[in-house]
């Protein structure tokens, strides 16, 4: 007897590996084909463990409120009793109550709502209410989310007096961009590479464009190969987020530490250690007592190479499997086959080698010590930095230009980064380009 699809999917291992790839509509369609499939789909917890609603049309709020001519869209389109949040969460609430009626909602452990309309109240319910069992939640690039209310909900969920075993939520993806190809598994060969915008004046022939695309592609491939992983966090990728997370978010991350993990981490640069607790000599900077920095989200990925002088960093790089989980960000996309922190943090290396080192810092820590072009940087132990407060930007620039003109090597040695560029390579080439432009 040849194996049927039902036989195949009744194998729990096969089902476990197949279910996350099936769109929810296909899963439900399957359940309607026969009683056996219906039993399989509705009574195997694994089938709805991973639920990605980001591509489900009925999850989208049907129209966007546009206040044309001073008309209150709410008065026209909404029930009197409906709050704004309820209105915006309507489609998702509808889906959740359908799932709940079929006793499927409690099986959902990884929930992806990227790009949808997700008000903070809905997130609060997902975190707090017993009918949900969500452990990994992704709400990247969502609409109608009040971040302040979301932070309040998170702070409340992790309060010291919270009931034991709560919150069930362990992982929250909220900072990074949503994945462009949601959960399609291993990347397929690209059919038509995306066009790179060509500045006017540069040749726009197809050949030149393909050349530019391939240059871009090979640069990305080279960076990934050097970092041994395609994950941006582990590459010298520079700024990770399109919007820098606020200090309020840093406070929330600190409150949630060890309870809820994020697709971001706090910067561990030595200047964030409170002066009172800086007992370790490595963390004490007596020469710069005024430079204590408040907690901040690390938003700049520096790659594993470390400081350009010593090859490391005073806070020691984070390494998956060795460092505390709180030092590691959740990686994108949310894992398909397990709803655990470990699966979400594990960096996939290209050659199967051990996980690379993670060095990430906040913007404040790197001011004047990181080259935004080549990503070289110098840590606090190896470079004091310029006393920014005593000189204006203009005075600094003048001083540097004078020194450069005199080819004073001692000054070049003393100043490593100026205006976001490393002096030894990128600033010099920038200045030469400017000079060429003036005389050439
Ligand atoms: Zn160093
Ligand atoms: Zn920092
Ligand atoms: Zn540079």
Short mmCIF file of C-alpha atoms and ligand atoms in Angstrom, two decimals:
data_model
loop_
_atom_site.label_atom_id
_atom_site.label_comp_id
_atom_site.label_asym_id
_atom_site.label_seq_id
_atom_site.Cartn_x
_atom_site.Cartn_y
_atom_site.Cartn_z
CA UNK A 1 0.00 0.00 0.00
CA UNK A 2 1.52 3.37 -0.98
CA UNK A 3 1.68 5.88 1.90
CA UNK A 4 -1.05 8.48 1.80
CA UNK A 5 -0.68 12.13 2.76
CA UNK A 6 -2.57 11.31 5.93
CA UNK A 7 -0.07 8.55 6.80
CA UNK A 8 2.78 10.94 6.19
CA UNK A 9 1.35 13.77 8.27
CA UNK A 10 0.33 11.39 11.03
CA UNK A 11 4.05 10.91 11.63
CA UNK A 12 4.66 13.45 14.38
CA UNK A 13 8.16 14.28 13.19
CA UNK A 14 6.99 14.98 9.65
CA UNK A 15 4.07 16.99 10.92
CA UNK A 16 6.33 19.00 13.27
CA UNK A 17 8.58 19.97 10.38
CA UNK A 18 5.80 20.58 7.87
CA UNK A 19 3.15 22.47 9.83
CA UNK A 20 5.04 25.78 10.26
CA UNK A 21 5.41 26.07 6.48
CA UNK A 22 1.68 25.72 5.82
CA UNK A 23 -0.32 28.94 5.63
CA UNK A 24 -3.13 28.86 8.17
CA UNK A 25 -5.74 28.86 5.37
CA UNK A 26 -4.17 25.71 3.88
CA UNK A 27 -4.15 24.01 7.27
CA UNK A 28 -7.82 24.77 7.83
CA UNK A 29 -8.69 23.71 4.25
CA UNK A 30 -6.93 20.43 4.94
CA UNK A 31 -9.03 19.94 8.08
CA UNK A 32 -12.19 20.24 5.98
CA UNK A 33 -11.24 17.47 3.54
CA UNK A 34 -12.07 14.52 5.78
CA UNK A 35 -12.78 13.53 9.35
CA UNK A 36 -9.30 12.00 9.70
CA UNK A 37 -7.60 15.20 8.59
CA UNK A 38 -9.93 17.18 10.78
CA UNK A 39 -8.94 15.09 13.80
CA UNK A 40 -5.28 15.39 12.91
CA UNK A 41 -5.34 19.17 12.48
CA UNK A 42 -7.60 20.01 15.39
CA UNK A 43 -6.22 17.56 17.91
CA UNK A 44 -2.47 17.73 17.36
CA UNK A 45 -1.09 20.64 19.42
CA UNK A 46 1.93 20.90 17.10
CA UNK A 47 -0.15 22.01 14.11
CA UNK A 48 -0.92 25.46 15.52
CA UNK A 49 2.19 25.84 17.69
CA UNK A 50 3.65 28.26 15.12
CA UNK A 51 1.08 30.68 13.75
CA UNK A 52 2.03 33.39 11.27
CA UNK A 53 -0.91 35.70 10.60
CA UNK A 54 1.19 38.42 8.90
CA UNK A 55 0.15 37.25 5.44
CA UNK A 56 -3.49 36.50 6.29
CA UNK A 57 -5.77 38.95 4.47
CA UNK A 58 -8.59 38.81 7.01
CA UNK A 59 -6.14 39.96 9.72
CA UNK A 60 -5.76 43.35 8.06
CA UNK A 61 -7.92 46.28 9.19
CA UNK A 62 -10.06 46.84 6.06
CA UNK A 63 -9.70 50.60 5.75
CA UNK A 64 -7.40 53.22 7.12
CA UNK A 65 -9.03 56.15 8.82
CA UNK A 66 -8.50 59.28 6.80
CA UNK A 67 -9.88 62.39 8.33
CA UNK A 68 -11.12 64.04 5.16
CA UNK A 69 -12.89 67.36 5.47
CA UNK A 70 -12.86 67.27 9.23
CA UNK A 71 -15.21 64.28 9.37
CA UNK A 72 -14.66 62.12 12.34
CA UNK A 73 -14.10 58.69 10.80
CA UNK A 74 -14.82 57.08 14.11
CA UNK A 75 -18.26 58.61 14.39
CA UNK A 76 -19.14 57.32 10.94
CA UNK A 77 -17.62 53.92 10.98
CA UNK A 78 -17.57 52.79 14.51
CA UNK A 79 -20.03 51.61 17.01
CA UNK A 80 -20.46 54.05 19.89
CA UNK A 81 -19.29 51.49 22.41
CA UNK A 82 -16.18 50.58 20.48
CA UNK A 83 -12.89 52.12 21.58
CA UNK A 84 -10.19 53.02 19.09
CA UNK A 85 -8.04 50.12 20.25
CA UNK A 86 -10.93 47.68 19.89
CA UNK A 87 -11.57 48.93 16.39
CA UNK A 88 -7.97 48.50 15.31
CA UNK A 89 -7.67 45.08 16.88
CA UNK A 90 -11.03 43.89 15.50
CA UNK A 91 -9.76 41.61 12.72
CA UNK A 92 -7.20 39.86 14.96
CA UNK A 93 -9.67 39.49 17.81
CA UNK A 94 -12.05 37.85 15.33
CA UNK A 95 -9.41 35.32 14.33
CA UNK A 96 -8.41 34.65 17.93
CA UNK A 97 -11.98 33.98 19.04
CA UNK A 98 -12.49 31.58 16.11
CA UNK A 99 -9.34 29.73 17.14
CA UNK A 100 -10.47 29.75 20.74
CA UNK A 101 -13.85 28.24 19.85
CA UNK A 102 -12.02 25.33 18.20
CA UNK A 103 -9.71 25.04 21.23
CA UNK A 104 -6.72 25.89 19.04
CA UNK A 105 -5.70 29.22 20.54
CA UNK A 106 -4.07 27.62 23.57
CA UNK A 107 -1.81 25.60 21.23
CA UNK A 108 -0.25 28.72 19.72
CA UNK A 109 3.20 29.24 21.22
CA UNK A 110 4.84 31.31 18.49
CA UNK A 111 2.65 34.07 17.11
CA UNK A 112 3.78 36.30 14.24
CA UNK A 113 1.73 39.48 13.73
CA UNK A 114 4.31 41.53 11.80
CA UNK A 115 2.94 44.44 9.81
CA UNK A 116 -0.64 44.04 11.08
CA UNK A 117 -2.77 46.40 13.14
CA UNK A 118 -1.81 45.48 16.71
CA UNK A 119 -2.82 47.95 19.45
CA UNK A 120 -1.03 47.73 22.79
CA UNK A 121 -4.18 46.48 24.54
CA UNK A 122 -4.18 43.38 22.38
CA UNK A 123 -0.54 42.69 23.22
CA UNK A 124 -1.36 43.18 26.91
CA UNK A 125 -4.13 40.57 26.63
CA UNK A 126 -1.86 38.12 24.80
CA UNK A 127 0.66 38.49 27.62
CA UNK A 128 -1.76 38.50 30.54
CA UNK A 129 -4.80 36.38 29.69
CA UNK A 130 -4.98 32.66 30.41
CA UNK A 131 -6.54 31.74 27.08
CA UNK A 132 -3.24 32.53 25.38
CA UNK A 133 -0.07 30.43 25.71
CA UNK A 134 2.15 32.57 23.48
CA UNK A 135 5.83 32.28 24.36
CA UNK A 136 7.34 33.93 21.29
CA UNK A 137 5.55 36.98 19.90
CA UNK A 138 6.60 39.01 16.88
CA UNK A 139 5.06 42.46 16.40
CA UNK A 140 7.59 44.11 14.09
CA UNK A 141 6.49 47.04 11.91
CA UNK A 142 2.95 46.77 13.27
CA UNK A 143 0.43 49.58 13.00
CA UNK A 144 -1.57 51.41 15.69
CA UNK A 145 0.76 50.28 18.46
CA UNK A 146 1.21 52.78 21.27
CA UNK A 147 4.76 52.00 22.40
CA UNK A 148 4.35 53.74 25.75
CA UNK A 149 1.30 51.56 26.57
CA UNK A 150 3.20 48.50 25.40
CA UNK A 151 6.10 49.32 27.73
CA UNK A 152 3.63 49.79 30.61
CA UNK A 153 2.12 46.37 29.87
CA UNK A 154 5.57 44.77 29.83
CA UNK A 155 6.67 46.50 33.03
CA UNK A 156 3.46 45.32 34.68
CA UNK A 157 3.89 41.74 33.44
CA UNK A 158 7.35 41.49 35.02
CA UNK A 159 6.51 43.31 38.29
CA UNK A 160 8.10 41.67 41.36
CA UNK A 161 4.67 40.75 42.78
CA UNK A 162 3.56 38.92 39.61
CA UNK A 163 2.01 35.44 40.08
CA UNK A 164 4.40 32.54 39.84
CA UNK A 165 4.83 31.11 36.36
CA UNK A 166 3.95 34.39 34.67
CA UNK A 167 4.39 35.85 32.18
CA UNK A 168 4.30 32.95 29.75
CA UNK A 169 5.73 35.27 27.11
CA UNK A 170 9.48 34.73 26.90
CA UNK A 171 10.47 36.38 23.63
CA UNK A 172 9.29 39.59 22.01
CA UNK A 173 10.33 40.71 18.54
CA UNK A 174 9.49 44.41 18.34
CA UNK A 175 12.58 46.40 17.28
CA UNK A 176 13.83 44.92 14.03
CA UNK A 177 12.28 45.11 10.57
CA UNK A 178 9.81 42.36 9.61
CA UNK A 179 11.25 39.60 7.47
CA UNK A 180 10.83 40.27 3.78
CA UNK A 181 10.09 36.63 2.97
CA UNK A 182 8.06 35.38 5.92
CA UNK A 183 9.04 31.91 7.01
CA UNK A 184 9.88 30.35 3.69
CA UNK A 185 12.67 28.30 5.11
CA UNK A 186 16.10 28.23 3.47
CA UNK A 187 16.56 31.03 0.91
CA UNK A 188 15.87 30.00 -2.67
CA UNK A 189 17.97 31.19 -5.61
CA UNK A 190 16.80 34.67 -6.52
CA UNK A 191 14.98 34.83 -9.80
CA UNK A 192 15.29 38.53 -10.51
CA UNK A 193 17.59 40.46 -8.21
CA UNK A 194 16.16 43.71 -6.86
CA UNK A 195 17.07 46.87 -8.72
CA UNK A 196 19.53 49.18 -7.05
CA UNK A 197 18.62 52.82 -7.64
CA UNK A 198 21.22 54.40 -9.89
CA UNK A 199 22.00 58.06 -9.31
CA UNK A 200 21.35 60.26 -12.34
CA UNK A 201 24.47 60.86 -14.36
CA UNK A 202 25.77 57.39 -13.77
CA UNK A 203 25.24 55.03 -16.69
CA UNK A 204 21.88 53.29 -16.49
CA UNK A 205 22.62 50.57 -19.02
CA UNK A 206 21.36 47.14 -18.03
CA UNK A 207 24.90 45.82 -17.99
CA UNK A 208 26.01 48.47 -15.52
CA UNK A 209 22.99 47.80 -13.33
CA UNK A 210 23.62 44.08 -13.27
CA UNK A 211 27.25 44.86 -12.44
CA UNK A 212 26.17 47.06 -9.54
CA UNK A 213 23.76 44.41 -8.30
CA UNK A 214 26.43 41.76 -8.41
CA UNK A 215 28.88 44.06 -6.65
CA UNK A 216 26.31 44.62 -3.94
CA UNK A 217 25.53 40.90 -3.75
CA UNK A 218 29.16 39.85 -3.63
CA UNK A 219 29.87 42.49 -0.97
CA UNK A 220 27.04 41.05 1.14
CA UNK A 221 28.29 37.52 0.54
CA UNK A 222 31.82 38.53 1.49
CA UNK A 223 30.66 40.21 4.70
CA UNK A 224 28.61 37.14 5.60
CA UNK A 225 31.52 34.82 4.81
CA UNK A 226 33.92 36.87 6.93
CA UNK A 227 31.47 36.99 9.82
CA UNK A 228 30.65 33.28 9.23
CA UNK A 229 26.95 34.06 9.56
CA UNK A 230 24.30 35.90 7.57
CA UNK A 231 22.91 37.46 10.71
CA UNK A 232 23.39 41.22 10.85
CA UNK A 233 23.94 41.26 14.61
CA UNK A 234 27.14 39.27 14.21
CA UNK A 235 28.46 41.24 11.25
CA UNK A 236 30.17 44.64 11.31
CA UNK A 237 26.82 45.93 10.07
CA UNK A 238 26.80 49.30 11.83
CA UNK A 239 23.38 50.66 12.75
CA UNK A 240 20.91 47.79 13.11
CA UNK A 241 17.59 49.61 13.46
CA UNK A 242 15.92 52.16 11.20
CA UNK A 243 14.80 53.98 14.36
CA UNK A 244 17.05 54.19 17.40
CA UNK A 245 15.25 52.67 20.42
CA UNK A 246 14.48 55.26 23.11
CA UNK A 247 15.97 55.36 26.62
CA UNK A 248 12.51 54.39 27.89
CA UNK A 249 12.88 51.15 25.99
CA UNK A 250 16.26 50.61 27.63
CA UNK A 251 14.58 50.95 31.04
CA UNK A 252 11.94 48.39 30.01
CA UNK A 253 14.60 45.97 28.76
CA UNK A 254 16.31 46.34 32.10
CA UNK A 255 13.06 45.66 34.00
CA UNK A 256 12.40 42.56 31.85
CA UNK A 257 15.96 41.24 32.16
CA UNK A 258 15.97 37.46 32.54
CA UNK A 259 12.17 37.26 32.15
CA UNK A 260 11.32 38.48 28.66
CA UNK A 261 13.95 38.54 25.91
CA UNK A 262 13.95 40.92 22.93
CA UNK A 263 15.34 41.27 19.44
CA UNK A 264 17.66 43.81 21.03
CA UNK A 265 20.01 43.92 24.03
CA UNK A 266 21.21 46.55 26.43
CA UNK A 267 24.60 48.05 25.70
CA UNK A 268 27.18 46.62 28.10
CA UNK A 269 29.81 49.29 27.48
CA UNK A 270 31.77 50.03 30.70
CA UNK A 271 30.46 53.57 30.97
CA UNK A 272 26.94 52.26 31.68
CA UNK A 273 28.09 50.62 34.92
CA UNK A 274 26.88 52.82 37.74
CA UNK A 275 29.83 54.50 39.52
CA UNK A 276 28.79 52.91 42.82
CA UNK A 277 28.93 49.38 41.45
CA UNK A 278 32.11 49.81 39.43
CA UNK A 279 34.29 47.79 41.73
CA UNK A 280 36.01 45.92 38.93
CA UNK A 281 39.12 47.85 37.87
CA UNK A 282 38.26 47.22 34.23
CA UNK A 283 35.02 49.10 34.69
CA UNK A 284 36.43 52.05 36.60
CA UNK A 285 37.41 55.06 34.56
CA UNK A 286 38.69 57.51 37.14
CA UNK A 287 40.06 59.81 34.45
CA UNK A 288 36.55 60.36 33.12
CA UNK A 289 34.31 60.37 36.18
CA UNK A 290 31.73 62.53 34.43
CA UNK A 291 31.13 60.08 31.67
CA UNK A 292 28.63 57.69 33.27
CA UNK A 293 25.96 56.84 30.71
CA UNK A 294 22.36 55.85 31.42
CA UNK A 295 21.15 52.43 30.19
CA UNK A 296 20.78 52.34 26.43
CA UNK A 297 19.79 49.78 23.83
CA UNK A 298 22.76 48.57 21.79
CA UNK A 299 21.96 49.62 18.25
CA UNK A 300 25.32 49.28 16.47
CA UNK A 301 26.74 45.91 15.42
CA UNK A 302 30.53 46.00 15.35
CA UNK A 303 31.32 42.47 14.13
CA UNK A 304 33.48 39.98 16.01
CA UNK A 305 36.88 41.56 15.32
CA UNK A 306 36.77 43.78 18.42
CA UNK A 307 38.66 46.99 19.11
CA UNK A 308 41.11 47.91 16.34
CA UNK A 309 43.99 48.01 18.83
CA UNK A 310 43.41 45.09 21.23
CA UNK A 311 40.95 42.93 19.27
CA UNK A 312 38.43 42.69 22.10
CA UNK A 313 36.33 44.92 24.35
CA UNK A 314 36.35 45.63 28.10
CA UNK A 315 32.89 44.10 28.67
CA UNK A 316 34.11 40.92 26.88
CA UNK A 317 32.23 39.82 23.75
CA UNK A 318 29.04 37.77 24.14
CA UNK A 319 29.15 34.20 22.85
CA UNK A 320 26.13 31.96 22.37
CA UNK A 321 26.37 28.96 24.69
CA UNK A 322 28.76 30.71 27.09
CA UNK A 323 27.34 34.13 27.91
CA UNK A 324 24.17 34.83 29.90
CA UNK A 325 21.07 34.77 27.69
CA UNK A 326 20.48 38.43 28.53
CA UNK A 327 23.58 39.38 26.54
CA UNK A 328 22.19 37.92 23.30
CA UNK A 329 19.49 39.30 21.00
CA UNK A 330 16.71 37.20 19.49
CA UNK A 331 17.60 36.64 15.85
CA UNK A 332 15.36 37.01 12.87
CA UNK A 333 13.19 35.31 11.70
CA UNK A 334 11.46 33.84 14.79
CA UNK A 335 12.32 30.13 14.84
CA UNK A 336 9.87 27.80 13.07
CA UNK A 337 10.39 24.55 14.90
CA UNK A 338 10.80 25.50 18.56
CA UNK A 339 9.29 28.24 20.70
CA UNK A 340 12.35 28.66 22.90
CA UNK A 341 14.85 31.41 23.67
CA UNK A 342 17.70 29.10 22.71
CA UNK A 343 16.30 28.49 19.23
CA UNK A 344 15.65 32.21 18.78
CA UNK A 345 19.16 33.25 19.84
CA UNK A 346 21.21 30.56 18.12
CA UNK A 347 23.25 32.14 15.30
CA UNK A 348 23.44 29.87 12.23
CA UNK A 349 27.03 29.74 11.03
CA UNK A 350 27.68 29.24 7.33
CA UNK A 351 30.35 26.58 7.80
CA UNK A 352 28.94 24.90 10.90
CA UNK A 353 31.72 26.36 13.05
CA UNK A 354 31.11 27.47 16.65
CA UNK A 355 29.05 30.64 17.15
CA UNK A 356 30.99 33.86 16.47
CA UNK A 357 31.58 36.58 19.07
CA UNK A 358 28.96 39.28 19.43
CA UNK A 359 30.07 42.86 20.00
CA UNK A 360 27.34 45.49 20.02
CA UNK A 361 27.25 48.94 21.54
CA UNK A 362 24.98 51.94 21.83
CA UNK A 363 25.43 55.17 19.95
CA UNK A 364 26.57 57.09 23.07
CA UNK A 365 29.41 54.69 23.84
CA UNK A 366 30.79 54.89 20.33
CA UNK A 367 30.71 58.62 19.82
CA UNK A 368 34.17 59.64 18.56
CA UNK A 369 35.50 56.08 18.65
CA UNK A 370 33.72 54.33 15.75
CA UNK A 371 34.17 54.83 12.00
CA UNK A 372 30.76 54.76 10.37
CA UNK A 373 32.26 53.87 7.00
CA UNK A 374 34.63 50.95 7.68
CA UNK A 375 33.25 50.05 11.15
CA UNK A 376 36.64 50.12 12.85
CA UNK A 377 36.39 51.15 16.47
CA UNK A 378 38.54 51.67 19.55
CA UNK A 379 37.49 50.72 23.06
CA UNK A 380 37.79 52.72 26.29
CA UNK A 381 40.96 50.90 27.38
CA UNK A 382 42.84 51.65 24.17
CA UNK A 383 41.64 55.14 23.31
CA UNK A 384 40.57 57.94 25.59
CA UNK A 385 38.80 59.85 22.86
CA UNK A 386 38.73 63.59 22.42
CA UNK A 387 37.50 65.75 25.27
CA UNK A 388 34.48 66.78 23.25
CA UNK A 389 33.15 69.21 25.80
CA UNK A 390 36.09 71.56 25.61
CA UNK A 391 36.17 72.02 21.84
CA UNK A 392 33.51 72.78 19.30
CA UNK A 393 33.17 70.56 16.25
CA UNK A 394 34.62 73.37 14.13
CA UNK A 395 37.64 73.83 16.38
CA UNK A 396 38.23 70.10 16.34
CA UNK A 397 38.02 70.01 12.59
CA UNK A 398 40.42 72.95 12.29
CA UNK A 399 42.86 71.32 14.62
CA UNK A 400 42.70 68.08 12.70
CA UNK A 401 43.09 69.78 9.34
CA UNK A 402 46.11 71.71 10.58
CA UNK A 403 47.67 68.57 11.86
CA UNK A 404 46.89 66.72 8.69
CA UNK A 405 48.43 69.48 6.63
CA UNK A 406 51.59 69.25 8.66
CA UNK A 407 51.44 65.47 8.46
CA UNK A 408 51.91 65.43 12.18
CA UNK A 409 51.94 61.74 12.80
CA UNK A 410 51.65 62.12 16.55
CA UNK A 411 48.29 63.83 16.21
CA UNK A 412 47.10 61.21 13.75
CA UNK A 413 48.04 58.68 16.34
CA UNK A 414 46.24 60.60 19.07
CA UNK A 415 42.99 61.17 17.22
CA UNK A 416 41.41 58.05 15.80
CA UNK A 417 37.95 59.13 14.73
CA UNK A 418 36.68 62.46 13.52
CA UNK A 419 33.17 63.28 12.31
CA UNK A 420 32.32 59.61 12.25
CA UNK A 421 35.29 58.62 10.09
CA UNK A 422 38.54 56.95 11.10
CA UNK A 423 41.47 59.32 10.59
CA UNK A 424 43.95 56.78 9.26
CA UNK A 425 41.88 55.64 6.32
CA UNK A 426 38.38 56.96 5.72
CA UNK A 427 38.85 60.59 6.79
CA UNK A 428 42.02 60.91 4.73
CA UNK A 429 40.38 59.45 1.64
CA UNK A 430 37.39 61.74 2.16
CA UNK A 431 39.65 64.80 2.40
CA UNK A 432 41.56 63.72 -0.71
CA UNK A 433 38.28 63.31 -2.60
CA UNK A 434 37.25 66.82 -1.54
CA UNK A 435 40.62 68.22 -2.63
CA UNK A 436 40.42 66.39 -5.95
CA UNK A 437 36.97 67.78 -6.47
CA UNK A 438 38.20 71.32 -5.83
CA UNK A 439 41.19 71.23 -8.14
CA UNK A 440 40.46 68.41 -10.53
ZN1 LIG B 1 41.15 47.89 22.78
ZN1 LIG B 2 26.66 52.08 25.46
ZN1 LIG B 3 37.16 54.02 8.56
#
